[in-house]
Short mmCIF file of C-alpha atoms and ligand atoms in Angstrom, two decimals:
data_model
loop_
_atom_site.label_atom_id
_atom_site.label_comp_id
_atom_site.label_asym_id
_atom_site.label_seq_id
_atom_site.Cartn_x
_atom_site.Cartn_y
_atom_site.Cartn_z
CA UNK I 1 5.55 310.88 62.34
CA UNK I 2 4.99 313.51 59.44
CA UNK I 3 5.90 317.54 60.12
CA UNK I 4 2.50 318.15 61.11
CA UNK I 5 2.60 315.86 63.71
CA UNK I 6 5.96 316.84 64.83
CA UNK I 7 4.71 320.41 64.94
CA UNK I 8 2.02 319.92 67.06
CA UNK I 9 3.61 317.82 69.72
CA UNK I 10 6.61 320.56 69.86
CA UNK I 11 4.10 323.22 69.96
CA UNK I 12 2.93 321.33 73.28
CA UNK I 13 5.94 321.34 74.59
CA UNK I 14 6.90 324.83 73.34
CA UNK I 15 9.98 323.56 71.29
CA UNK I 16 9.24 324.17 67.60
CA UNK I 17 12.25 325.64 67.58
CA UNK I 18 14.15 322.31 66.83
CA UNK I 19 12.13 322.39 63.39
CA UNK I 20 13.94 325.89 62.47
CA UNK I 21 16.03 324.81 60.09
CA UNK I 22 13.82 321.58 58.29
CA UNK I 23 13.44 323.32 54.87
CA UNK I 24 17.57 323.29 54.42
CA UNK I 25 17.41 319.64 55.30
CA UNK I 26 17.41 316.34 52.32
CA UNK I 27 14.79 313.80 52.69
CA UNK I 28 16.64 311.27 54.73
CA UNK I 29 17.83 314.08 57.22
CA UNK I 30 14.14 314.96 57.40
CA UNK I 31 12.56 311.93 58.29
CA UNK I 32 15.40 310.99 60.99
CA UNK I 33 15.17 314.50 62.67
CA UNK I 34 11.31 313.19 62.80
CA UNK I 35 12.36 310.08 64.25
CA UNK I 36 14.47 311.73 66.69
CA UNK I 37 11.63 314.43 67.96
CA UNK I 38 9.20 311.18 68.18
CA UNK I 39 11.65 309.45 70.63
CA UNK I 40 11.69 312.13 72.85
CA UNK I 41 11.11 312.06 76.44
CA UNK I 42 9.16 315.49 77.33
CA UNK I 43 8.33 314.46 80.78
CA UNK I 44 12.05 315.11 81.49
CA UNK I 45 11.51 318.77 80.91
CA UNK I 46 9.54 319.36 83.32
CA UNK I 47 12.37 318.43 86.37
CA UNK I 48 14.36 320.96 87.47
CA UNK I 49 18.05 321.13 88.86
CA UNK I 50 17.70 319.21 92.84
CA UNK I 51 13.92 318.50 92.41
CA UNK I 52 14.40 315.20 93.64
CA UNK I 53 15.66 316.75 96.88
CA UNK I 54 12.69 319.34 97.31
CA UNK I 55 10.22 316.87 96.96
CA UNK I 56 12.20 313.82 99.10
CA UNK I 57 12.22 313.38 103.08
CA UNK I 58 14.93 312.11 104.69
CA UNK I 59 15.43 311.05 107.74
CA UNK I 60 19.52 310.01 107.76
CA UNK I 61 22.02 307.73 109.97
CA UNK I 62 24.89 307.25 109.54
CA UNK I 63 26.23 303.34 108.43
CA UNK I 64 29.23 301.28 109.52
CA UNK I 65 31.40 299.73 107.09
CA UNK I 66 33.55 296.34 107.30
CA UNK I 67 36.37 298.24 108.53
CA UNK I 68 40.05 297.21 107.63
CA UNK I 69 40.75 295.58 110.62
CA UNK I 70 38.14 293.43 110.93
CA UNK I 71 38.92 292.56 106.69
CA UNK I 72 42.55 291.67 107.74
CA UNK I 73 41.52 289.61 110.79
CA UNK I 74 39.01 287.25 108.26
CA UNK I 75 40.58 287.72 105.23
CA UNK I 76 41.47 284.26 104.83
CA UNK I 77 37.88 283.46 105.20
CA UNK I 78 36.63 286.24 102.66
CA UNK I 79 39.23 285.45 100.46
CA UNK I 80 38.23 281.27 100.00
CA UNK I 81 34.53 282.63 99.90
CA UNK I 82 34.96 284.93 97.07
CA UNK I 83 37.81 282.18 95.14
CA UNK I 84 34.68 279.74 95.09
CA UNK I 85 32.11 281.98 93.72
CA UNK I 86 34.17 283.04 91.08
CA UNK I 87 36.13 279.65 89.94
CA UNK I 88 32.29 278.45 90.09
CA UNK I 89 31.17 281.44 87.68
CA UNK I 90 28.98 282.89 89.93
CA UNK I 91 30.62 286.65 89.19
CA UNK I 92 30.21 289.04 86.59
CA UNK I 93 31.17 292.48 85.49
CA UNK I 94 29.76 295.57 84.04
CA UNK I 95 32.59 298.15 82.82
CA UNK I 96 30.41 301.95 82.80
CA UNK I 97 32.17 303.70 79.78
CA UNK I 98 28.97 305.19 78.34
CA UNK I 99 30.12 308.53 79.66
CA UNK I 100 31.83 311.45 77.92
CA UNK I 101 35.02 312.42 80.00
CA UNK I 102 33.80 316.18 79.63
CA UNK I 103 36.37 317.09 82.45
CA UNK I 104 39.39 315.66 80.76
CA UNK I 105 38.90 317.19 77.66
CA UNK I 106 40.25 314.24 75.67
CA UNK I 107 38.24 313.71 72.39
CA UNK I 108 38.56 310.05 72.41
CA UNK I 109 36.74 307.66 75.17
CA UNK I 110 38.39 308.30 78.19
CA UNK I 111 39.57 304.73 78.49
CA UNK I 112 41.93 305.48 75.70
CA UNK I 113 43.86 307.99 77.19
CA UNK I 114 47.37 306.96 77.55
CA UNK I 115 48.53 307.89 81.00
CA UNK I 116 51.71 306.33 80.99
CA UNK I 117 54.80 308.71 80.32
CA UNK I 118 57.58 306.76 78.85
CA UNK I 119 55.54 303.76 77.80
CA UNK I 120 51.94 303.51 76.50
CA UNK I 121 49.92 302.43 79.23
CA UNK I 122 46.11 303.10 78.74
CA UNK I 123 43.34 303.60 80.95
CA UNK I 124 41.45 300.86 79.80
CA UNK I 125 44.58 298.64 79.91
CA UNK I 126 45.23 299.30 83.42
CA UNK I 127 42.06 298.47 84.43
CA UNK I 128 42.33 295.12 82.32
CA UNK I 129 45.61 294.49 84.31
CA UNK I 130 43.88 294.75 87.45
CA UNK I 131 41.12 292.40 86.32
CA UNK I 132 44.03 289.84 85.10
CA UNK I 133 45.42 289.92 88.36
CA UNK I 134 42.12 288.35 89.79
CA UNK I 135 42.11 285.70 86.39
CA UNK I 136 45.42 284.25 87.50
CA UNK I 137 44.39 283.48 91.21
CA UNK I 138 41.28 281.76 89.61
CA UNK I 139 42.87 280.06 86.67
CA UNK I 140 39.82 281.83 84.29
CA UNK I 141 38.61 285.65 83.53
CA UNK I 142 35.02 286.49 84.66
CA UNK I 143 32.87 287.66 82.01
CA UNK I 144 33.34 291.15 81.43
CA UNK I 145 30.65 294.00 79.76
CA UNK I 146 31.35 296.84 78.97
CA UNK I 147 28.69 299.87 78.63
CA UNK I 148 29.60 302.39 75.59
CA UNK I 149 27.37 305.13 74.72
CA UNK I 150 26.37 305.99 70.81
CA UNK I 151 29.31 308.91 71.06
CA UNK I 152 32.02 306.18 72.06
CA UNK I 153 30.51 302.64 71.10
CA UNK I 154 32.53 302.31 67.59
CA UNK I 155 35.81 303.91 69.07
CA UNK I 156 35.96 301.61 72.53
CA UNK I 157 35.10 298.47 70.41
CA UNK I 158 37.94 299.07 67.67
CA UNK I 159 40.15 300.19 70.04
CA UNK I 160 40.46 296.92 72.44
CA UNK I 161 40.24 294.99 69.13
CA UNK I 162 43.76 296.59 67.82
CA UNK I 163 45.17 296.00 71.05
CA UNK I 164 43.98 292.60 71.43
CA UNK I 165 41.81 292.97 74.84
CA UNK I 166 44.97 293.85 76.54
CA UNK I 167 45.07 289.98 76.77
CA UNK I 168 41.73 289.69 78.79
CA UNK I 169 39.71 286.22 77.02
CA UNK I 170 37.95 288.39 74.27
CA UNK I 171 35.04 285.44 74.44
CA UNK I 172 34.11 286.92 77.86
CA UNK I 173 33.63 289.97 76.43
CA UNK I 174 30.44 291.87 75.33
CA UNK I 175 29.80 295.47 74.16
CA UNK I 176 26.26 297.21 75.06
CA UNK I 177 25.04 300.59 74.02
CA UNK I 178 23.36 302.69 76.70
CA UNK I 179 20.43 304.94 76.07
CA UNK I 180 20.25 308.54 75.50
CA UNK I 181 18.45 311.56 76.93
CA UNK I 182 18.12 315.45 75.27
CA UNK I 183 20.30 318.17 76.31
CA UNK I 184 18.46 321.41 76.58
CA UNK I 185 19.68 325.06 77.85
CA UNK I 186 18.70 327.23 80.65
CA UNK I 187 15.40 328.61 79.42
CA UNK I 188 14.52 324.35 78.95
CA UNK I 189 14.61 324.45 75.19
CA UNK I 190 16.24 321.46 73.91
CA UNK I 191 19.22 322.23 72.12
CA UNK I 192 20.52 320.87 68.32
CA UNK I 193 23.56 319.88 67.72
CA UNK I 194 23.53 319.98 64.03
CA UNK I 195 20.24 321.37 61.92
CA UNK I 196 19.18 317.78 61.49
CA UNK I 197 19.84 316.18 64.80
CA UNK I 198 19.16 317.21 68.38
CA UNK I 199 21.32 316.85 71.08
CA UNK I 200 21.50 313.53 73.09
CA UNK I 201 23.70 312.73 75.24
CA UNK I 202 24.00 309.45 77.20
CA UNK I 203 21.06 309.78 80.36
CA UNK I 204 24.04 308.40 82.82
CA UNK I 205 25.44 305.31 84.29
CA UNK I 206 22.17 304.56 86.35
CA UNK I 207 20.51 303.16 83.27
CA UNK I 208 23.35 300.30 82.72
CA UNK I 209 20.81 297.43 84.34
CA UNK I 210 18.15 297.82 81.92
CA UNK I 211 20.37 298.39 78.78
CA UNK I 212 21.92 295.67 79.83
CA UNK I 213 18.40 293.63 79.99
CA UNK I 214 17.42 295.10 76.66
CA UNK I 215 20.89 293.71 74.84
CA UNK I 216 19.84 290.23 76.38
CA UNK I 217 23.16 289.92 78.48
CA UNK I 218 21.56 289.57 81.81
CA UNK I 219 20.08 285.99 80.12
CA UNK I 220 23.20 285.55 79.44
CA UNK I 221 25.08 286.02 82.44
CA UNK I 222 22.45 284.06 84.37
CA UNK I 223 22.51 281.43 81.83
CA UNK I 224 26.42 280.59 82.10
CA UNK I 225 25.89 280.68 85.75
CA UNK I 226 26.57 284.24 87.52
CA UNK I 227 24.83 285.01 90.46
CA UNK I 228 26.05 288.80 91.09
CA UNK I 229 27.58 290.99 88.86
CA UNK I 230 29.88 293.91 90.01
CA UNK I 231 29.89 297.48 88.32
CA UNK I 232 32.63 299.85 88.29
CA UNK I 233 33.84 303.42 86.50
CA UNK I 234 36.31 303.66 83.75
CA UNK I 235 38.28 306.14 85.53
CA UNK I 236 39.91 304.51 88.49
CA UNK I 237 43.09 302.80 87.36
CA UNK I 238 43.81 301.60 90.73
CA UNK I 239 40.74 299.69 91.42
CA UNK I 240 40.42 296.44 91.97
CA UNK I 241 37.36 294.54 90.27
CA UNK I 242 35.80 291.59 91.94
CA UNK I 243 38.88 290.43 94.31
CA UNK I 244 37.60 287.92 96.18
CA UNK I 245 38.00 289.45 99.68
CA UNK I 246 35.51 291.83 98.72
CA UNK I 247 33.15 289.35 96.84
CA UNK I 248 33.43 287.09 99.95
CA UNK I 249 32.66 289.80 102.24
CA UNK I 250 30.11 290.95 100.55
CA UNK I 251 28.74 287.14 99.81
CA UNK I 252 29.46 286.20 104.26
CA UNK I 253 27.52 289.36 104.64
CA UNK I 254 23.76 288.06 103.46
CA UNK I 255 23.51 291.67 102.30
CA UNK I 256 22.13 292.13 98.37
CA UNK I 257 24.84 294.14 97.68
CA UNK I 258 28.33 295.46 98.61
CA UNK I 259 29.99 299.14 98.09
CA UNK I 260 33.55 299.86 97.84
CA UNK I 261 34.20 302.48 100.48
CA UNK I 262 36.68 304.78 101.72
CA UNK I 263 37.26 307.32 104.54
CA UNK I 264 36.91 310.74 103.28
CA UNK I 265 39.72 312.43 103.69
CA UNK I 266 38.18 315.86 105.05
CA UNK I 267 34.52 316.83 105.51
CA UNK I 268 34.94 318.66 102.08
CA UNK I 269 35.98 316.03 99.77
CA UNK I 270 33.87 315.60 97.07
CA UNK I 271 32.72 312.43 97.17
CA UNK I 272 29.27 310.48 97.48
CA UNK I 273 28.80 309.18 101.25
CA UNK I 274 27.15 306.16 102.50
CA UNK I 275 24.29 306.05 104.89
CA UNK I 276 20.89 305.20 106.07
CA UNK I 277 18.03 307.45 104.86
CA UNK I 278 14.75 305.99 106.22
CA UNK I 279 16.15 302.80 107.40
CA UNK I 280 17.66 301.92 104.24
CA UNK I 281 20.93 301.97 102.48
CA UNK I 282 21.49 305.48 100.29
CA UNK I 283 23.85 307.33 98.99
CA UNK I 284 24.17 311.28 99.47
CA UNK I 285 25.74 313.37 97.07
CA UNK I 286 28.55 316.02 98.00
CA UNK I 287 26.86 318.73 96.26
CA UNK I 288 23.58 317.27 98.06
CA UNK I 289 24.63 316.72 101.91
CA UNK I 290 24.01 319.59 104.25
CA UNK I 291 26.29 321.03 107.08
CA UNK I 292 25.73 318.41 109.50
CA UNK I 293 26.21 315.73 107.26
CA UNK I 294 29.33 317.07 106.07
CA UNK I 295 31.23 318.17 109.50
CA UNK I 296 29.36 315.78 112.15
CA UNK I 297 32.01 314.08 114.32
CA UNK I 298 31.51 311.01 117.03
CA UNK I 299 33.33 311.10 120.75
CA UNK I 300 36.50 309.62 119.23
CA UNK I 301 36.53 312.65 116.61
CA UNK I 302 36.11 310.62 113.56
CA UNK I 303 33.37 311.91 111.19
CA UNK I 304 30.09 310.57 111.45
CA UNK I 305 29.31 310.14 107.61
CA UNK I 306 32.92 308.65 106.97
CA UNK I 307 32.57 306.99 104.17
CA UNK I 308 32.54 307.85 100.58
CA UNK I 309 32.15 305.27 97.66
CA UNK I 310 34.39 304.91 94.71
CA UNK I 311 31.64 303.74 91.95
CA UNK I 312 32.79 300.01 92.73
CA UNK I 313 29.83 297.70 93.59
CA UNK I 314 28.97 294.28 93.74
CA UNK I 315 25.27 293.36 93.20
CA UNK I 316 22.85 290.32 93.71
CA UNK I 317 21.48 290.03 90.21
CA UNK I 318 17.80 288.27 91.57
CA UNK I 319 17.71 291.75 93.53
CA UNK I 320 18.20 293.74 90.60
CA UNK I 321 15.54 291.96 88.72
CA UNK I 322 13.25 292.84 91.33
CA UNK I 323 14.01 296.10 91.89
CA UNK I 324 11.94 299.06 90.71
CA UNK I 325 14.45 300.97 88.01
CA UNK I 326 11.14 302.72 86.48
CA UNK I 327 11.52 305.07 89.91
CA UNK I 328 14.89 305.81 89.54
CA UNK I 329 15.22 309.89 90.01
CA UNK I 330 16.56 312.13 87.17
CA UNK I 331 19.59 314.21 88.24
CA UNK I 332 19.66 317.45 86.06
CA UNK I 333 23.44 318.33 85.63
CA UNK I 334 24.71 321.53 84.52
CA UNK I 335 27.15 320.96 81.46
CA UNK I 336 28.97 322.46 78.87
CA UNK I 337 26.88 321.67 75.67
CA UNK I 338 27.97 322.08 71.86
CA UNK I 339 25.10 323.22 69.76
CA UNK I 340 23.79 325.14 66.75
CA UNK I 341 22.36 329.00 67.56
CA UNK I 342 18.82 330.30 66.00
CA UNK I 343 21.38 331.69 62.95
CA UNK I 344 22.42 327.95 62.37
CA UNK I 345 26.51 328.87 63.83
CA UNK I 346 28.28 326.05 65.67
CA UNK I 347 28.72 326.96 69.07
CA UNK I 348 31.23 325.18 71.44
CA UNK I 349 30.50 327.44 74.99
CA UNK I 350 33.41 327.90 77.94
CA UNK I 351 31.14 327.44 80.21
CA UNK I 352 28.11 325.55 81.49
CA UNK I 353 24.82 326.24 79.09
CA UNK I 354 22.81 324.10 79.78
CA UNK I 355 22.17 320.88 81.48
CA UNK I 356 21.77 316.81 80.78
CA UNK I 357 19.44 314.62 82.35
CA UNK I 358 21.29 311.71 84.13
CA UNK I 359 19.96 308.20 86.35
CA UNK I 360 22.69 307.75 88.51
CA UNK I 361 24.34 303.94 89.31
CA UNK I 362 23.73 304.11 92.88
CA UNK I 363 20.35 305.00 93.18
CA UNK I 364 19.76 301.67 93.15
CA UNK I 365 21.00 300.82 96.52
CA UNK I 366 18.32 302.93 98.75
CA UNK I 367 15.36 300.20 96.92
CA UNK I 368 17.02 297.30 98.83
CA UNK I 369 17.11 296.24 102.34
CA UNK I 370 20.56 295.79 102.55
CA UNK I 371 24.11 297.12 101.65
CA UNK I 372 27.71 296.04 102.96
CA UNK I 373 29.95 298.80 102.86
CA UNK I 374 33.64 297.72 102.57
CA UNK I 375 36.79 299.90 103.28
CA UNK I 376 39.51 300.16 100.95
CA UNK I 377 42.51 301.58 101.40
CA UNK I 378 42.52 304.90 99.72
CA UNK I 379 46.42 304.82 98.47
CA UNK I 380 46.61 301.10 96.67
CA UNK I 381 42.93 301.29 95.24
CA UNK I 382 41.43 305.10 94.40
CA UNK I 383 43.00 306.79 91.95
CA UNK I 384 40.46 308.48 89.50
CA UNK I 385 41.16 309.76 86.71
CA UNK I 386 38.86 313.23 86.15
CA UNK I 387 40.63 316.42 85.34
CA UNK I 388 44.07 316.76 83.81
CA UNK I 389 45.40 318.63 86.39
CA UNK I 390 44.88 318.94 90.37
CA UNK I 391 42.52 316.91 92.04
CA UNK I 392 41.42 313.40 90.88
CA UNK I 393 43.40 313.80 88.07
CA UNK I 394 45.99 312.78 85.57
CA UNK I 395 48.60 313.88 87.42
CA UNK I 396 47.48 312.27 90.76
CA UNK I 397 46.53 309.27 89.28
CA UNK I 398 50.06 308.58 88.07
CA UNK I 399 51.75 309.64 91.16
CA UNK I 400 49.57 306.88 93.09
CA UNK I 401 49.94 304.52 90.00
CA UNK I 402 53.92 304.79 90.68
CA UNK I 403 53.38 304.10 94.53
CA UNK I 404 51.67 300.90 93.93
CA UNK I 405 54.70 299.84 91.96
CA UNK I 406 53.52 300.43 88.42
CA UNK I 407 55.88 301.65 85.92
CA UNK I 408 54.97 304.38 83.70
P1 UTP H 501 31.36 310.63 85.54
O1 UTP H 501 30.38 311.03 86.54
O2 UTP H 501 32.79 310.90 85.82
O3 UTP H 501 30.92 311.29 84.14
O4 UTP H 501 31.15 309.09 85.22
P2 UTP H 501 31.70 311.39 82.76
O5 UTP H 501 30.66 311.69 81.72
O6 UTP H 501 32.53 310.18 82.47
O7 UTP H 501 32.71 312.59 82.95
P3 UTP H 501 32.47 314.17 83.07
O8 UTP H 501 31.61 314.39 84.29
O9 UTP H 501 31.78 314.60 81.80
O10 UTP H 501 33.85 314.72 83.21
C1 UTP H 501 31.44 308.07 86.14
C2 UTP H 501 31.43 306.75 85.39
O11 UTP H 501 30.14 306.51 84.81
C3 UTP H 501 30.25 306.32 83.41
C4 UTP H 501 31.55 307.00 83.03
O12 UTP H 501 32.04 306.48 81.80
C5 UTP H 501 32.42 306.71 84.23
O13 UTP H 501 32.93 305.40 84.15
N1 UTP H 501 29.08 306.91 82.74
C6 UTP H 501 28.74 308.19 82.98
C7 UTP H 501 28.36 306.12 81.87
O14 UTP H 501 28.68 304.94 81.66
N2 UTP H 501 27.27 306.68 81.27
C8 UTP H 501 26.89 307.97 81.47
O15 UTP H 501 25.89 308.41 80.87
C9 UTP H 501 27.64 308.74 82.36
#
């Protein structure tokens, strides 16, 4: 693409702005600013914050999960299910770690964090520990990939080198970049982070399948025999990641997929909650239920929209191949975003400035038929890792880490 080009297309999309600055640029920061305005996606512009939800209609139930009970009472059964799909490497992983830990405010991928307090024990490692656990009860690990992002690829990849995988098989282990998406501010104008480069930043965890597709791993997986593949978030050290009860469950259950659930622990929590929208599986948002949703409670006095998920799903890969990822909605997310101001000064705001376009992971489920919902209990296996302090945090993540017998 020459200037002129570039011009004209940004003139379209009134954004010349990002060319403000191209005479103080060299020739090689030139041509890849040109690049960069040629990969853009303008049709993102055009959404605005909950657009999905004025357009969408809805017509919600609530869904049942495989309680607890009924999980103790068959979990022999689940449990010899789930042991012979994975001994028969049927199972696979996806680790999302493409995101940017904005909350924590820890410059490093947030896997790295060390959260243990008189012994290194890292984020990433825990959740390598809990994957081990499942490796010894099958005598092999399952493959494992893990989703980075441009901002965090070269970082996460040296840093499980140095520490040796945390003594997961490194040859079951692939890295995969995830694409990005522009950042622009409130008026829509995308935003530069630099004079030469504009400001991406990863488009969100829903995009894993098809980077995943596009680095050639889901060949790859089917090739050396998985079936389903499981996907879960970098920040919940207590999870556990394809434990056969679950798989077998979810495998017993005929349904394409599986979700990790738990009850929420008032109608406020903010937390995603599992239901039917139109006769199909879907998640709702906390920031996108309404009143009803939130505080609805049946004749025993339980909540009718109990159940939040935890980012902890097991999918049917054929079902993922056939499902439509092209339709996938946008989510426009208010952020704080570094950039450069029309006098060329670094800016790093306090506050929100602007927003990111992000394709969330479980999207996904309201394109299939079917989705089993599985309770966990809340105090062995949810323990995100968000904020330093407070809530879903640091500090609350080590106080449940400690309860589950982990030493810090
Ligand atoms: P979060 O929603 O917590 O986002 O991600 P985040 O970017 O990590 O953190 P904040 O909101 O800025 O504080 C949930 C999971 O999805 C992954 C994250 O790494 C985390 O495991 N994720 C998020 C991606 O893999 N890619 C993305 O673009 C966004």
């Amino acid at each position: 693409m020459t200037y002129e080009q570039a011009f004209e297309l940004l003139k379209k999309h009134s954004q010349t702005h990002l060319l403000s600055f191209y005479g103080d640029l060299n020739d090689r920061e030139k041509r890849s600013l040109l690049d960069q305005i040629a990969s853009i996606d303008f049709s993102l512009l055009s959404l605005k914050k909950d657009d999905r939800e004025e357009k969408a209609k809805h017509s919600f139930l609530p869904l049942d999960a495989l309680r607890l009970d009924e999980i103790e009472q068959r979990r022999d059964e689940f449990e010899k299910a789930g042991m012979d799909a994975l001994r028969e490497d049927k199972v696979a992983a996806v680790l999302l770690a493409g995101g940017q830990g904005t909350r924590l405010g820890f410059d490093k991928p947030k896997g790295c964090f060390n959260i243990g307090l008189r012994r290194d024990l890292y984020i990433f490692e825990c959740l390598i520990n809990n994957m081990l656990d499942v490796a010894k009860l099958v005598g092999k690990c399952f493959p494992l990939y893990i989703m980075t992002s441009d901002k965090n690829n070269a970082d996460t990849v040296s840093f499980f080198k140095s520490h040796d995988f945390f003594g997961y098989d490194p040859s079951k282990v692939r890295f995969f970049v995830q694409e990005m998406a522009p950042s622009v501010d409130f008026n829509g104008k995308i935003l530069l982070e630099d004079k030469g480069r504009i400001s991406l930043s990863p488009n969100g965890n829903g995009g894993w399948f098809s980077s995943l597709q596009k680095a050639g791993y889901v060949d790859e997986m089917k090739g050396n025999g998985a079936e389903w593949v499981s996907i879960f978030a970098v920040d919940n050290v207590l999870q556990r990641i394809n434990d056969p009860a679950f798989v077998g469950a979810t495998l017993k259950s005929g349904a394409v997929c599986g979700a990790k659930v738990l009850r929420k622990n008032s109608p406020d929590e903010k937390i995603g909650v599992i239901c039917l929208d139109n006769g199909r599986p879907s998640i709702v948002e906390y920031y996108e239920i309404n009143e009803e949703m939130r505080t609805l409670r049946d004749e025993t006095g339980e909540l009718l929209y109990s159940f939040g998920v935890t980012l902890n799903y097991l999918f049917k890969i054929d079902a993922l191949e056939k499902a439509d990822f092209a339709s996938m909605p946008y989510h426009v997310v208010e952020k704080k975003i570094p950039y450069i101001n029309e006098k060329g000064e670094y800016i790093k705001p306090e506050n929100p400035n602007g927003c990111k376009f992000e394709r969330l992971a479980f999207d996904i489920i309201r394109t299939f038929d079917s989705c089993l919902p599985f309770e966990i209990v809340r105090q062995r296996e949810f323990a995100p890792v968000k904020n330093p302090t407070g809530v879903d945090s640091v500090e609350s993540a080590r106080a449940l880490l400690e309860l589950n017998g982990v030493a810090l």
